[in-house]
């Protein structure tokens, strides 16, 4: 997080987006389901990922949004609501193209 209190990380092979509270070391799952791989927008464990590759925070610094990338898409996660939505790419479809979305 921009204030340094929480680290948001990808758990690559568990297909999870996690938060680590720096002061206590507590780990919580923000989104994803470790028992199921896939690409599906949703809330919390209803959202599915396929090997999350990276995390970037909202450049405004408020920490409310995180952008995550897997092999098929770029998705935004609202840390307050845990809602995951796709902003680029097609879920479950790999490839390269120039265009919007």
GROMACS .gro file of C-alpha atoms in nm:
model
  101
    1UNK     CA    1   0.000   0.000   0.000
    2UNK     CA    2   0.118   0.356  -0.052
    3UNK     CA    3   0.147   0.407   0.326
    4UNK     CA    4   0.359   0.093   0.366
    5UNK     CA    5   0.122  -0.082   0.608
    6UNK     CA    6   0.018  -0.360   0.370
    7UNK     CA    7   0.201  -0.550   0.098
    8UNK     CA    8  -0.021  -0.682  -0.181
    9UNK     CA    9   0.136  -0.983  -0.350
   10UNK     CA   10   0.050  -1.251  -0.602
   11UNK     CA   11   0.060  -1.614  -0.500
   12UNK     CA   12   0.160  -1.745  -0.844
   13UNK     CA   13   0.082  -2.115  -0.827
   14UNK     CA   14  -0.208  -2.082  -0.582
   15UNK     CA   15  -0.375  -1.829  -0.818
   16UNK     CA   16  -0.444  -1.584  -0.535
   17UNK     CA   17  -0.406  -1.213  -0.469
   18UNK     CA   18  -0.299  -1.171  -0.106
   19UNK     CA   19  -0.243  -0.892   0.146
   20UNK     CA   20   0.028  -0.908   0.412
   21UNK     CA   21  -0.011  -0.673   0.708
   22UNK     CA   22   0.344  -0.553   0.770
   23UNK     CA   23   0.309  -0.490   1.144
   24UNK     CA   24   0.172  -0.835   1.230
   25UNK     CA   25   0.270  -1.053   0.935
   26UNK     CA   26  -0.094  -1.162   0.896
   27UNK     CA   27  -0.176  -1.290   0.547
   28UNK     CA   28  -0.527  -1.261   0.403
   29UNK     CA   29  -0.667  -1.352   0.063
   30UNK     CA   30  -0.812  -1.060  -0.132
   31UNK     CA   31  -0.931  -1.254  -0.436
   32UNK     CA   32  -0.899  -1.588  -0.607
   33UNK     CA   33  -0.958  -1.954  -0.523
   34UNK     CA   34  -0.658  -2.181  -0.471
   35UNK     CA   35  -0.859  -2.493  -0.560
   36UNK     CA   36  -0.961  -2.364  -0.905
   37UNK     CA   37  -0.759  -2.201  -1.181
   38UNK     CA   38  -0.918  -1.995  -1.454
   39UNK     CA   39  -1.008  -1.647  -1.567
   40UNK     CA   40  -1.330  -1.511  -1.427
   41UNK     CA   41  -1.430  -1.170  -1.298
   42UNK     CA   42  -1.614  -1.164  -0.966
   43UNK     CA   43  -1.586  -1.074  -0.599
   44UNK     CA   44  -1.332  -1.229  -0.361
   45UNK     CA   45  -1.307  -1.606  -0.405
   46UNK     CA   46  -1.555  -1.594  -0.695
   47UNK     CA   47  -1.287  -1.429  -0.909
   48UNK     CA   48  -1.049  -1.675  -1.072
   49UNK     CA   49  -0.691  -1.620  -1.187
   50UNK     CA   50  -0.439  -1.820  -1.385
   51UNK     CA   51  -0.090  -1.768  -1.244
   52UNK     CA   52  -0.093  -1.402  -1.146
   53UNK     CA   53   0.217  -1.227  -1.274
   54UNK     CA   54   0.230  -0.888  -1.111
   55UNK     CA   55   0.070  -0.611  -0.908
   56UNK     CA   56   0.073  -0.234  -0.952
   57UNK     CA   57  -0.101   0.021  -0.729
   58UNK     CA   58  -0.319   0.309  -0.843
   59UNK     CA   59  -0.082   0.598  -0.924
   60UNK     CA   60  -0.300   0.844  -0.730
   61UNK     CA   61  -0.165   0.680  -0.417
   62UNK     CA   62  -0.491   0.608  -0.240
   63UNK     CA   63  -0.434   0.233  -0.256
   64UNK     CA   64  -0.793   0.151  -0.340
   65UNK     CA   65  -0.715  -0.014  -0.674
   66UNK     CA   66  -0.462  -0.276  -0.772
   67UNK     CA   67  -0.395  -0.384  -1.130
   68UNK     CA   68  -0.310  -0.750  -1.172
   69UNK     CA   69  -0.196  -0.940  -1.478
   70UNK     CA   70  -0.221  -1.305  -1.567
   71UNK     CA   71  -0.146  -1.474  -1.898
   72UNK     CA   72  -0.463  -1.354  -2.069
   73UNK     CA   73  -0.569  -1.019  -1.930
   74UNK     CA   74  -0.510  -0.713  -1.718
   75UNK     CA   75  -0.758  -0.677  -1.436
   76UNK     CA   76  -0.841  -0.418  -1.170
   77UNK     CA   77  -0.917  -0.517  -0.812
   78UNK     CA   78  -1.091  -0.277  -0.575
   79UNK     CA   79  -0.927  -0.350  -0.239
   80UNK     CA   80  -1.227  -0.225  -0.043
   81UNK     CA   81  -1.493  -0.436  -0.214
   82UNK     CA   82  -1.262  -0.711  -0.353
   83UNK     CA   83  -1.439  -0.680  -0.690
   84UNK     CA   84  -1.223  -0.796  -0.984
   85UNK     CA   85  -1.294  -0.674  -1.338
   86UNK     CA   86  -1.109  -0.704  -1.667
   87UNK     CA   87  -0.983  -0.384  -1.830
   88UNK     CA   88  -0.775  -0.534  -2.115
   89UNK     CA   89  -0.752  -0.868  -2.291
   90UNK     CA   90  -1.001  -1.149  -2.322
   91UNK     CA   91  -1.036  -1.382  -2.025
   92UNK     CA   92  -0.900  -1.727  -2.108
   93UNK     CA   93  -0.767  -1.627  -2.452
   94UNK     CA   94  -0.398  -1.571  -2.512
   95UNK     CA   95  -0.265  -1.363  -2.798
   96UNK     CA   96  -0.145  -1.020  -2.901
   97UNK     CA   97  -0.338  -0.742  -3.068
   98UNK     CA   98  -0.324  -0.365  -3.090
   99UNK     CA   99  -0.644  -0.195  -2.984
  100UNK     CA  100  -0.850  -0.084  -2.690
  101UNK     CA  101  -0.957  -0.333  -2.420
   0.00000   0.00000   0.00000
